[in-house]
PDB file of C-alpha atoms in Angstrom:
ATOM      1  CA  MET A   1      -7.846 -35.884  10.312  1.00  0.00           C
ATOM      2  CA  ILE A   2      -8.160 -34.350   6.834  1.00  0.00           C
ATOM      3  CA  ASP A   3      -5.225 -32.193   5.702  1.00  0.00           C
ATOM      4  CA  ALA A   4      -6.431 -28.849   4.307  1.00  0.00           C
ATOM      5  CA  ARG A   5      -3.539 -28.773   1.836  1.00  0.00           C
ATOM      6  CA  ARG A   6      -4.929 -31.922   0.252  1.00  0.00           C
ATOM      7  CA  LEU A   7      -8.343 -30.281  -0.035  1.00  0.00           C
ATOM      8  CA  ARG A   8      -6.718 -27.585  -2.211  1.00  0.00           C
ATOM      9  CA  ILE A   9      -5.291 -30.322  -4.421  1.00  0.00           C
ATOM     10  CA  LEU A  10      -8.706 -31.975  -4.715  1.00  0.00           C
ATOM     11  CA  ARG A  11     -10.244 -28.661  -5.757  1.00  0.00           C
ATOM     12  CA  ALA A  12      -7.506 -28.050  -8.319  1.00  0.00           C
ATOM     13  CA  VAL A  13      -8.164 -31.466  -9.899  1.00  0.00           C
ATOM     14  CA  ALA A  14     -11.888 -30.672 -10.013  1.00  0.00           C
ATOM     15  CA  ASP A  15     -11.172 -27.290 -11.632  1.00  0.00           C
ATOM     16  CA  HIS A  16      -8.581 -28.444 -14.176  1.00  0.00           C
ATOM     17  CA  ARG A  17      -9.961 -31.924 -14.950  1.00  0.00           C
ATOM     18  CA  THR A  18      -6.531 -33.579 -15.166  1.00  0.00           C
ATOM     19  CA  VAL A  19      -3.841 -34.385 -12.621  1.00  0.00           C
ATOM     20  CA  THR A  20      -1.177 -32.928 -14.922  1.00  0.00           C
ATOM     21  CA  ALA A  21      -2.959 -29.573 -15.294  1.00  0.00           C
ATOM     22  CA  ALA A  22      -3.702 -29.403 -11.572  1.00  0.00           C
ATOM     23  CA  ALA A  23      -0.054 -30.111 -10.798  1.00  0.00           C
ATOM     24  CA  ALA A  24       1.098 -27.341 -13.146  1.00  0.00           C
ATOM     25  CA  ALA A  25      -1.304 -24.849 -11.529  1.00  0.00           C
ATOM     26  CA  LEU A  26      -0.068 -25.772  -8.047  1.00  0.00           C
ATOM     27  CA  TYR A  27       3.626 -25.883  -9.023  1.00  0.00           C
ATOM     28  CA  LEU A  28       3.805 -29.554  -8.058  1.00  0.00           C
ATOM     29  CA  THR A  29       4.746 -32.667  -9.983  1.00  0.00           C
ATOM     30  CA  PRO A  30       1.938 -34.957 -11.188  1.00  0.00           C
ATOM     31  CA  SER A  31       3.324 -37.719  -8.978  1.00  0.00           C
ATOM     32  CA  ALA A  32       3.144 -35.437  -5.927  1.00  0.00           C
ATOM     33  CA  VAL A  33      -0.489 -34.620  -6.715  1.00  0.00           C
ATOM     34  CA  SER A  34      -1.272 -38.326  -7.148  1.00  0.00           C
ATOM     35  CA  GLN A  35       0.403 -39.134  -3.825  1.00  0.00           C
ATOM     36  CA  GLN A  36      -1.551 -36.414  -2.013  1.00  0.00           C
ATOM     37  CA  LEU A  37      -4.826 -37.615  -3.549  1.00  0.00           C
ATOM     38  CA  ALA A  38      -4.032 -41.169  -2.460  1.00  0.00           C
ATOM     39  CA  ALA A  39      -3.312 -39.936   1.063  1.00  0.00           C
ATOM     40  CA  LEU A  40      -6.586 -37.990   1.093  1.00  0.00           C
ATOM     41  CA  GLU A  41      -8.468 -41.111   0.009  1.00  0.00           C
ATOM     42  CA  GLN A  42      -6.816 -42.978   2.867  1.00  0.00           C
ATOM     43  CA  GLU A  43      -7.792 -40.236   5.314  1.00  0.00           C
ATOM     44  CA  THR A  44     -11.429 -40.281   4.211  1.00  0.00           C
ATOM     45  CA  GLY A  45     -11.794 -43.974   3.474  1.00  0.00           C
ATOM     46  CA  HIS A  46     -13.382 -43.236   0.087  1.00  0.00           C
ATOM     47  CA  ARG A  47     -12.322 -43.241  -3.538  1.00  0.00           C
ATOM     48  CA  LEU A  48     -12.468 -39.568  -4.519  1.00  0.00           C
ATOM     49  CA  VAL A  49     -11.123 -39.356  -8.080  1.00  0.00           C
ATOM     50  CA  GLU A  50     -11.591 -41.528 -11.139  1.00  0.00           C
ATOM     51  CA  ARG A  51      -9.152 -41.271 -14.035  1.00  0.00           C
ATOM     52  CA  GLY A  52      -9.925 -42.109 -17.620  1.00  0.00           C
ATOM     53  CA  ALA A  53      -8.962 -41.315 -21.179  1.00  0.00           C
ATOM     54  CA  ARG A  54     -10.691 -37.933 -20.922  1.00  0.00           C
ATOM     55  CA  GLY A  55      -8.972 -36.912 -17.707  1.00  0.00           C
ATOM     56  CA  ALA A  56      -9.898 -37.028 -14.048  1.00  0.00           C
ATOM     57  CA  ARG A  57     -13.316 -36.528 -12.498  1.00  0.00           C
ATOM     58  CA  LEU A  58     -14.567 -36.609  -8.942  1.00  0.00           C
ATOM     59  CA  THR A  59     -16.620 -39.517  -7.670  1.00  0.00           C
ATOM     60  CA  ALA A  60     -19.835 -38.908  -5.755  1.00  0.00           C
ATOM     61  CA  ALA A  61     -17.804 -39.019  -2.527  1.00  0.00           C
ATOM     62  CA  GLY A  62     -15.324 -36.584  -4.058  1.00  0.00           C
ATOM     63  CA  GLU A  63     -18.114 -34.144  -4.933  1.00  0.00           C
ATOM     64  CA  ILE A  64     -19.417 -34.307  -1.357  1.00  0.00           C
ATOM     65  CA  LEU A  65     -15.942 -33.586   0.009  1.00  0.00           C
ATOM     66  CA  LEU A  66     -15.433 -30.765  -2.528  1.00  0.00           C
ATOM     67  CA  THR A  67     -18.511 -28.963  -1.187  1.00  0.00           C
ATOM     68  CA  HIS A  68     -17.030 -29.046   2.301  1.00  0.00           C
ATOM     69  CA  ALA A  69     -13.569 -28.193   0.954  1.00  0.00           C
ATOM     70  CA  ASN A  70     -14.881 -24.928  -0.506  1.00  0.00           C
ATOM     71  CA  ALA A  71     -16.357 -23.983   2.865  1.00  0.00           C
ATOM     72  CA  VAL A  72     -13.241 -25.003   4.801  1.00  0.00           C
ATOM     73  CA  LEU A  73     -10.849 -23.157   2.491  1.00  0.00           C
ATOM     74  CA  ALA A  74     -12.997 -20.019   2.596  1.00  0.00           C
ATOM     75  CA  GLN A  75     -12.967 -20.159   6.398  1.00  0.00           C
ATOM     76  CA  LEU A  76      -9.184 -20.529   6.387  1.00  0.00           C
ATOM     77  CA  GLU A  77      -8.964 -17.400   4.200  1.00  0.00           C
ATOM     78  CA  ARG A  78     -11.085 -15.549   6.785  1.00  0.00           C
ATOM     79  CA  ALA A  79      -8.855 -16.814   9.592  1.00  0.00           C
ATOM     80  CA  GLU A  80      -5.760 -15.536   7.777  1.00  0.00           C
ATOM     81  CA  ALA A  81      -7.476 -12.180   7.246  1.00  0.00           C
ATOM     82  CA  GLU A  82      -8.396 -11.831  10.922  1.00  0.00           C
ATOM     83  CA  LEU A  83      -4.923 -12.853  12.088  1.00  0.00           C
ATOM     84  CA  ALA A  84      -3.346 -10.371   9.695  1.00  0.00           C
ATOM     85  CA  ASP A  85      -5.705  -7.699  10.986  1.00  0.00           C
ATOM     86  CA  TYR A  86      -4.839  -8.620  14.563  1.00  0.00           C
ATOM     87  CA  GLY A  87      -1.163  -8.263  13.758  1.00  0.00           C
ATOM     88  CA  ALA A  88      -1.818  -4.881  12.130  1.00  0.00           C
ATOM     89  CA  GLY A  89      -0.106  -6.220   9.044  1.00  0.00           C
ATOM     90  CA  VAL A  90      -1.155  -3.366   6.790  1.00  0.00           C
ATOM     91  CA  ALA A  91       2.109  -3.649   4.885  1.00  0.00           C
ATOM     92  CA  GLY A  92       2.836  -6.204   2.224  1.00  0.00           C
ATOM     93  CA  THR A  93       2.317  -7.203  -1.391  1.00  0.00           C
ATOM     94  CA  VAL A  94      -0.955  -7.931  -3.191  1.00  0.00           C
ATOM     95  CA  THR A  95      -0.694  -9.540  -6.626  1.00  0.00           C
ATOM     96  CA  VAL A  96      -3.400  -8.556  -9.125  1.00  0.00           C
ATOM     97  CA  ALA A  97      -3.991 -10.177 -12.516  1.00  0.00           C
ATOM     98  CA  ALA A  98      -5.836  -7.979 -15.027  1.00  0.00           C
ATOM     99  CA  PHE A  99      -6.314  -7.578 -18.768  1.00  0.00           C
ATOM    100  CA  ALA A 100      -4.614  -4.659 -20.530  1.00  0.00           C
ATOM    101  CA  THR A 101      -7.581  -2.267 -20.781  1.00  0.00           C
ATOM    102  CA  GLY A 102      -8.596  -3.007 -17.200  1.00  0.00           C
ATOM    103  CA  ILE A 103      -5.070  -2.177 -16.062  1.00  0.00           C
ATOM    104  CA  GLY A 104      -5.284   1.238 -17.683  1.00  0.00           C
ATOM    105  CA  LEU A 105      -8.878   1.990 -16.749  1.00  0.00           C
ATOM    106  CA  VAL A 106      -9.123   0.899 -13.103  1.00  0.00           C
ATOM    107  CA  LEU A 107      -5.998  -0.838 -11.821  1.00  0.00           C
ATOM    108  CA  ALA A 108      -3.460   1.927 -12.511  1.00  0.00           C
ATOM    109  CA  PRO A 109      -5.711   4.625 -10.930  1.00  0.00           C
ATOM    110  CA  ALA A 110      -6.290   2.295  -7.955  1.00  0.00           C
ATOM    111  CA  ILE A 111      -2.535   1.891  -7.472  1.00  0.00           C
ATOM    112  CA  ALA A 112      -2.094   5.675  -7.593  1.00  0.00           C
ATOM    113  CA  GLU A 113      -4.786   6.074  -4.918  1.00  0.00           C
ATOM    114  CA  LEU A 114      -3.240   3.365  -2.717  1.00  0.00           C
ATOM    115  CA  THR A 115       0.121   5.119  -2.942  1.00  0.00           C
ATOM    116  CA  ARG A 116      -1.527   8.058  -1.181  1.00  0.00           C
ATOM    117  CA  THR A 117      -3.878   6.274   1.214  1.00  0.00           C
ATOM    118  CA  ALA A 118      -2.107   2.962   1.995  1.00  0.00           C
ATOM    119  CA  PRO A 119       1.601   3.386   1.237  1.00  0.00           C
ATOM    120  CA  GLY A 120       2.433   0.116   2.995  1.00  0.00           C
ATOM    121  CA  ILE A 121       0.583  -1.898   0.348  1.00  0.00           C
ATOM    122  CA  ARG A 122       2.615  -2.816  -2.723  1.00  0.00           C
ATOM    123  CA  VAL A 123       0.594  -3.975  -5.727  1.00  0.00           C
ATOM    124  CA  ARG A 124       2.261  -6.366  -8.152  1.00  0.00           C
ATOM    125  CA  VAL A 125       0.530  -6.525 -11.554  1.00  0.00           C
ATOM    126  CA  GLN A 126       0.331  -9.455 -13.955  1.00  0.00           C
ATOM    127  CA  ASP A 127      -1.162  -8.993 -17.405  1.00  0.00           C
ATOM    128  CA  ALA A 128      -3.717 -11.754 -18.056  1.00  0.00           C
ATOM    129  CA  GLU A 129      -6.620 -12.082 -20.478  1.00  0.00           C
ATOM    130  CA  GLY A 130     -10.076 -11.504 -19.047  1.00  0.00           C
ATOM    131  CA  ASP A 131     -10.848 -15.220 -18.704  1.00  0.00           C
ATOM    132  CA  ALA A 132      -7.442 -16.285 -17.361  1.00  0.00           C
ATOM    133  CA  SER A 133      -7.229 -14.319 -14.127  1.00  0.00           C
ATOM    134  CA  VAL A 134     -10.009 -16.079 -12.174  1.00  0.00           C
ATOM    135  CA  PRO A 135      -8.343 -19.522 -12.417  1.00  0.00           C
ATOM    136  CA  MET A 136      -5.120 -17.828 -11.259  1.00  0.00           C
ATOM    137  CA  VAL A 137      -6.948 -16.641  -8.118  1.00  0.00           C
ATOM    138  CA  LEU A 138      -8.386 -20.095  -7.459  1.00  0.00           C
ATOM    139  CA  ASP A 139      -4.949 -21.647  -7.895  1.00  0.00           C
ATOM    140  CA  ARG A 140      -3.459 -19.088  -5.464  1.00  0.00           C
ATOM    141  CA  GLN A 141      -1.119 -17.732  -8.126  1.00  0.00           C
ATOM    142  CA  VAL A 142      -2.515 -14.219  -7.538  1.00  0.00           C
ATOM    143  CA  ASP A 143      -4.618 -12.559  -4.849  1.00  0.00           C
ATOM    144  CA  VAL A 144      -7.060 -10.519  -6.955  1.00  0.00           C
ATOM    145  CA  ALA A 145      -8.422 -10.875 -10.491  1.00  0.00           C
ATOM    146  CA  VAL A 146      -9.807  -8.096 -12.645  1.00  0.00           C
ATOM    147  CA  ALA A 147     -11.826 -10.202 -15.044  1.00  0.00           C
ATOM    148  CA  VAL A 148     -14.432 -10.053 -17.783  1.00  0.00           C
ATOM    149  CA  GLU A 149     -17.750 -11.910 -17.712  1.00  0.00           C
ATOM    150  CA  TYR A 150     -17.601 -14.814 -20.138  1.00  0.00           C
ATOM    151  CA  ARG A 151     -19.410 -18.012 -20.940  1.00  0.00           C
ATOM    152  CA  GLY A 152     -18.474 -20.500 -18.248  1.00  0.00           C
ATOM    153  CA  ALA A 153     -17.258 -17.862 -15.775  1.00  0.00           C
ATOM    154  CA  PRO A 154     -17.935 -18.699 -12.096  1.00  0.00           C
ATOM    155  CA  GLY A 155     -21.217 -17.039 -11.110  1.00  0.00           C
ATOM    156  CA  ASP A 156     -22.169 -14.922  -8.131  1.00  0.00           C
ATOM    157  CA  ASP A 157     -23.254 -18.091  -6.305  1.00  0.00           C
ATOM    158  CA  ASP A 158     -19.846 -19.804  -6.655  1.00  0.00           C
ATOM    159  CA  ARG A 159     -18.762 -20.563  -3.080  1.00  0.00           C
ATOM    160  CA  ARG A 160     -15.076 -20.433  -3.991  1.00  0.00           C
ATOM    161  CA  LEU A 161     -15.093 -16.719  -4.848  1.00  0.00           C
ATOM    162  CA  THR A 162     -16.254 -13.287  -3.773  1.00  0.00           C
ATOM    163  CA  ARG A 163     -16.993 -11.059  -6.759  1.00  0.00           C
ATOM    164  CA  VAL A 164     -17.092  -7.242  -6.814  1.00  0.00           C
ATOM    165  CA  PRO A 165     -18.775  -5.637  -9.876  1.00  0.00           C
ATOM    166  CA  LEU A 166     -16.621  -2.844 -11.319  1.00  0.00           C
ATOM    167  CA  TYR A 167     -18.041  -1.489 -14.581  1.00  0.00           C
ATOM    168  CA  SER A 168     -19.873  -2.285 -17.805  1.00  0.00           C
ATOM    169  CA  GLU A 169     -19.176  -0.793 -21.206  1.00  0.00           C
ATOM    170  CA  PRO A 170     -20.697  -1.134 -24.677  1.00  0.00           C
ATOM    171  CA  PHE A 171     -18.989  -2.340 -27.822  1.00  0.00           C
ATOM    172  CA  ASP A 172     -18.900   0.104 -30.735  1.00  0.00           C
ATOM    173  CA  ALA A 173     -18.785  -0.734 -34.438  1.00  0.00           C
ATOM    174  CA  VAL A 174     -15.445   0.091 -36.084  1.00  0.00           C
ATOM    175  CA  LEU A 175     -15.623   0.503 -39.866  1.00  0.00           C
ATOM    176  CA  PRO A 176     -13.189   1.588 -42.603  1.00  0.00           C
ATOM    177  CA  VAL A 177     -13.783   5.244 -43.562  1.00  0.00           C
ATOM    178  CA  GLY A 178     -15.041   4.178 -46.995  1.00  0.00           C
ATOM    179  CA  HIS A 179     -17.530   1.627 -45.663  1.00  0.00           C
ATOM    180  CA  ARG A 180     -21.071   1.847 -47.047  1.00  0.00           C
ATOM    181  CA  LEU A 181     -22.462   2.446 -43.522  1.00  0.00           C
ATOM    182  CA  ALA A 182     -19.850   4.994 -42.435  1.00  0.00           C
ATOM    183  CA  GLY A 183     -22.280   7.888 -42.834  1.00  0.00           C
ATOM    184  CA  GLN A 184     -24.888   6.469 -40.449  1.00  0.00           C
ATOM    185  CA  ASP A 185     -25.252   7.686 -36.862  1.00  0.00           C
ATOM    186  CA  HIS A 186     -25.764   4.121 -35.573  1.00  0.00           C
ATOM    187  CA  VAL A 187     -24.962   0.740 -37.094  1.00  0.00           C
ATOM    188  CA  ALA A 188     -27.119  -2.369 -36.821  1.00  0.00           C
ATOM    189  CA  VAL A 189     -25.073  -5.549 -36.365  1.00  0.00           C
ATOM    190  CA  ALA A 190     -27.374  -7.342 -38.818  1.00  0.00           C
ATOM    191  CA  ASP A 191     -26.308  -4.922 -41.553  1.00  0.00           C
ATOM    192  CA  LEU A 192     -22.744  -6.236 -41.268  1.00  0.00           C
ATOM    193  CA  ALA A 193     -23.684  -9.856 -41.990  1.00  0.00           C
ATOM    194  CA  LYS A 194     -21.949  -9.947 -45.379  1.00  0.00           C
ATOM    195  CA  ASP A 195     -18.764  -8.175 -44.247  1.00  0.00           C
ATOM    196  CA  THR A 196     -15.410  -9.683 -43.415  1.00  0.00           C
ATOM    197  CA  TRP A 197     -14.752  -9.424 -39.671  1.00  0.00           C
ATOM    198  CA  ILE A 198     -11.740  -8.760 -37.449  1.00  0.00           C
ATOM    199  CA  GLY A 199     -11.869  -9.990 -33.866  1.00  0.00           C
ATOM    200  CA  PRO A 200     -10.147 -11.594 -30.883  1.00  0.00           C
ATOM    201  CA  TYR A 201      -9.124 -15.238 -30.857  1.00  0.00           C
ATOM    202  CA  PRO A 202     -11.525 -17.889 -29.539  1.00  0.00           C
ATOM    203  CA  GLY A 203     -11.100 -18.152 -25.784  1.00  0.00           C
ATOM    204  CA  ASN A 204     -10.918 -14.379 -25.351  1.00  0.00           C
ATOM    205  CA  PRO A 205     -14.154 -13.244 -23.627  1.00  0.00           C
ATOM    206  CA  CYS A 206     -14.557 -10.465 -26.207  1.00  0.00           C
ATOM    207  CA  HIS A 207     -14.630 -13.123 -28.934  1.00  0.00           C
ATOM    208  CA  ASP A 208     -17.706 -14.588 -27.247  1.00  0.00           C
ATOM    209  CA  VAL A 209     -19.373 -11.152 -27.109  1.00  0.00           C
ATOM    210  CA  VAL A 210     -18.792 -10.542 -30.828  1.00  0.00           C
ATOM    211  CA  VAL A 211     -19.962 -13.995 -31.896  1.00  0.00           C
ATOM    212  CA  LEU A 212     -23.065 -13.869 -29.684  1.00  0.00           C
ATOM    213  CA  ALA A 213     -23.990 -10.393 -30.965  1.00  0.00           C
ATOM    214  CA  CYS A 214     -23.828 -11.689 -34.518  1.00  0.00           C
ATOM    215  CA  GLU A 215     -25.782 -14.822 -33.621  1.00  0.00           C
ATOM    216  CA  TYR A 216     -28.528 -12.682 -32.072  1.00  0.00           C
ATOM    217  CA  ALA A 217     -28.553 -10.667 -35.307  1.00  0.00           C
ATOM    218  CA  GLY A 218     -29.100 -13.866 -37.285  1.00  0.00           C
ATOM    219  CA  PHE A 219     -25.708 -14.698 -38.790  1.00  0.00           C
ATOM    220  CA  GLU A 220     -22.291 -16.201 -38.108  1.00  0.00           C
ATOM    221  CA  PRO A 221     -19.487 -13.661 -38.627  1.00  0.00           C
ATOM    222  CA  LEU A 222     -16.769 -14.370 -41.184  1.00  0.00           C
ATOM    223  CA  LEU A 223     -13.829 -13.842 -38.807  1.00  0.00           C
ATOM    224  CA  GLU A 224     -10.979 -13.715 -41.280  1.00  0.00           C
ATOM    225  CA  HIS A 225      -8.482 -11.759 -39.172  1.00  0.00           C
ATOM    226  CA  SER A 226      -7.691 -12.422 -35.497  1.00  0.00           C
ATOM    227  CA  SER A 227      -5.866 -10.385 -32.855  1.00  0.00           C
ATOM    228  CA  ASP A 228      -6.300  -9.919 -29.102  1.00  0.00           C
ATOM    229  CA  ASP A 229      -4.739  -6.434 -29.422  1.00  0.00           C
ATOM    230  CA  PHE A 230      -7.487  -3.897 -30.156  1.00  0.00           C
ATOM    231  CA  HIS A 231      -4.948  -1.399 -31.519  1.00  0.00           C
ATOM    232  CA  ALA A 232      -4.163  -4.024 -34.167  1.00  0.00           C
ATOM    233  CA  VAL A 233      -7.877  -4.666 -34.766  1.00  0.00           C
ATOM    234  CA  VAL A 234      -8.477  -0.942 -35.400  1.00  0.00           C
ATOM    235  CA  ALA A 235      -5.413  -0.723 -37.653  1.00  0.00           C
ATOM    236  CA  LEU A 236      -6.684  -3.636 -39.752  1.00  0.00           C
ATOM    237  CA  ALA A 237     -10.114  -2.022 -40.027  1.00  0.00           C
ATOM    238  CA  GLY A 238      -8.426   1.201 -41.122  1.00  0.00           C
ATOM    239  CA  ALA A 239      -6.602  -0.739 -43.828  1.00  0.00           C
ATOM    240  CA  GLY A 240      -9.957  -1.943 -45.162  1.00  0.00           C
ATOM    241  CA  ALA A 241      -9.449  -5.548 -43.987  1.00  0.00           C
ATOM    242  CA  GLY A 242     -12.892  -5.759 -42.379  1.00  0.00           C
ATOM    243  CA  VAL A 243     -15.219  -4.524 -39.655  1.00  0.00           C
ATOM    244  CA  ALA A 244     -15.102  -5.066 -35.907  1.00  0.00           C
ATOM    245  CA  LEU A 245     -16.883  -4.603 -32.594  1.00  0.00           C
ATOM    246  CA  VAL A 246     -14.550  -3.104 -29.991  1.00  0.00           C
ATOM    247  CA  PRO A 247     -15.122  -2.227 -26.296  1.00  0.00           C
ATOM    248  CA  ARG A 248     -15.430   1.537 -26.000  1.00  0.00           C
ATOM    249  CA  SER A 249     -12.604   1.955 -23.477  1.00  0.00           C
ATOM    250  CA  ALA A 250     -10.226   0.004 -25.740  1.00  0.00           C
ATOM    251  CA  LEU A 251     -10.602   2.757 -28.355  1.00  0.00           C
ATOM    252  CA  ARG A 252      -9.083   5.372 -26.062  1.00  0.00           C
ATOM    253  CA  GLY A 253      -5.619   6.370 -27.199  1.00  0.00           C
ATOM    254  CA  THR A 254      -6.043   4.435 -30.445  1.00  0.00           C
ATOM    255  CA  GLY A 255      -5.373   6.107 -33.795  1.00  0.00           C
ATOM    256  CA  LEU A 256      -8.798   6.466 -35.425  1.00  0.00           C
ATOM    257  CA  GLY A 257      -7.844   8.469 -38.504  1.00  0.00           C
ATOM    258  CA  ASP A 258      -8.643   5.699 -40.992  1.00  0.00           C
ATOM    259  CA  VAL A 259     -11.804   4.357 -39.334  1.00  0.00           C
ATOM    260  CA  VAL A 260     -15.197   5.565 -38.209  1.00  0.00           C
ATOM    261  CA  VAL A 261     -16.627   4.499 -34.856  1.00  0.00           C
ATOM    262  CA  ARG A 262     -20.387   4.217 -34.491  1.00  0.00           C
ATOM    263  CA  PRO A 263     -22.632   3.121 -31.608  1.00  0.00           C
ATOM    264  CA  VAL A 264     -24.500  -0.127 -32.164  1.00  0.00           C
ATOM    265  CA  GLU A 265     -28.193   0.298 -32.879  1.00  0.00           C
ATOM    266  CA  GLY A 266     -30.547  -1.093 -30.235  1.00  0.00           C
ATOM    267  CA  VAL A 267     -29.144  -3.013 -27.277  1.00  0.00           C
ATOM    268  CA  ALA A 268     -25.372  -2.881 -27.663  1.00  0.00           C
ATOM    269  CA  PRO A 269     -23.131  -5.853 -26.861  1.00  0.00           C
ATOM    270  CA  THR A 270     -21.605  -5.234 -23.442  1.00  0.00           C
ATOM    271  CA  ARG A 271     -18.404  -6.108 -21.611  1.00  0.00           C
ATOM    272  CA  ARG A 272     -18.952  -6.583 -17.862  1.00  0.00           C
ATOM    273  CA  VAL A 273     -15.888  -6.316 -15.654  1.00  0.00           C
ATOM    274  CA  PHE A 274     -15.552  -7.511 -12.058  1.00  0.00           C
ATOM    275  CA  ALA A 275     -12.909  -8.125  -9.405  1.00  0.00           C
ATOM    276  CA  ALA A 276     -12.672 -11.529  -7.745  1.00  0.00           C
ATOM    277  CA  VAL A 277     -10.870 -12.938  -4.706  1.00  0.00           C
ATOM    278  CA  ARG A 278     -11.003 -16.272  -2.943  1.00  0.00           C
ATOM    279  CA  GLN A 279     -14.030 -16.331  -0.679  1.00  0.00           C
ATOM    280  CA  GLY A 280     -13.053 -15.228   2.793  1.00  0.00           C
ATOM    281  CA  ALA A 281     -10.082 -13.150   1.594  1.00  0.00           C
ATOM    282  CA  GLU A 282     -12.167 -10.029   0.904  1.00  0.00           C
ATOM    283  CA  GLY A 283     -11.691  -8.886   4.518  1.00  0.00           C
ATOM    284  CA  HIS A 284      -7.899  -9.275   4.555  1.00  0.00           C
ATOM    285  CA  PRO A 285      -6.321  -5.949   5.601  1.00  0.00           C
ATOM    286  CA  LEU A 286      -4.115  -5.954   2.509  1.00  0.00           C
ATOM    287  CA  ILE A 287      -6.745  -7.086   0.012  1.00  0.00           C
ATOM    288  CA  LYS A 288      -9.722  -5.053   1.265  1.00  0.00           C
ATOM    289  CA  PRO A 289      -8.123  -1.649   0.455  1.00  0.00           C
ATOM    290  CA  VAL A 290      -7.212  -2.897  -3.025  1.00  0.00           C
ATOM    291  CA  LEU A 291     -10.828  -3.919  -3.709  1.00  0.00           C
ATOM    292  CA  GLU A 292     -12.076  -0.582  -2.376  1.00  0.00           C
ATOM    293  CA  ALA A 293      -9.602   1.327  -4.568  1.00  0.00           C
ATOM    294  CA  LEU A 294     -10.637  -0.680  -7.628  1.00  0.00           C
ATOM    295  CA  ARG A 295     -14.315   0.011  -6.931  1.00  0.00           C
ATOM    296  CA  ALA A 296     -13.605   3.738  -6.474  1.00  0.00           C
ATOM    297  CA  ALA A 297     -11.574   3.889  -9.698  1.00  0.00           C
ATOM    298  CA  ALA A 298     -14.426   2.215 -11.600  1.00  0.00           C
ATOM    299  CA  GLY A 299     -16.884   4.892 -10.436  1.00  0.00           C
ATOM    300  CA  PRO A 300     -20.644   4.481  -9.972  1.00  0.00           C
ATOM    301  CA  ALA A 301     -21.921   1.037 -10.969  1.00  0.00           C
TER     302      ALA A 301
END
């Protein structure tokens, strides 16, 4: 008989690529993870994980079991949801990980709505960058992620997750007031090829958007200044340190006295935001109202 808890450990090793990282995500010791993997191999009669200098990877047998593990774990989530519904457990805590702008734009309004419509649901918020929250959901550290589309993000066909589109928004060009293009109604990204740039650190999904926009325009940006705080990015642009592309919602409530903000000419770079839960959990009586409130706060797709 295969222990479902060990299937979660197998999936964590597949996701994190090392036993040490999987153990940290699951709040276990590496030796405990190794022992559980060994027990799972005994249960199945197959070697499931190979370890090498570059980390751990699943064997062919491990990949076969992982496919079934995703289905089994999703079904267990559905079972928990139905049992909770049966017990009328519409009171409890839902933990949501979201990036700062997403908290202000959709999560805070969703919490306000839930206070009126589902007072038994308590939402606990964790601030997490747009690419960090989905792994937190998969590792069961949080229940819901408000995340940003990024290179390498799990797609709509990922059997581990259910995704709910929330909103999309363009990036605008932020220039010092004395910039040569400040008087234009729109700014072409290609016209900023020789400028110094300010942007998020590598690993932040918005960094990918900026770099890809510049690549499509035919150049690699000179990213001389880095910050994940868009208030800081705007302040640096206002000081004449460089130019930037910033998501439109991140400019709300930001002092713009020393910069000009212009739409990007042509097809603007876009930030796409979605909510994600473990597949099968979307029907849970605590989680479903949170997803509905997030979708309502985001407005029409």
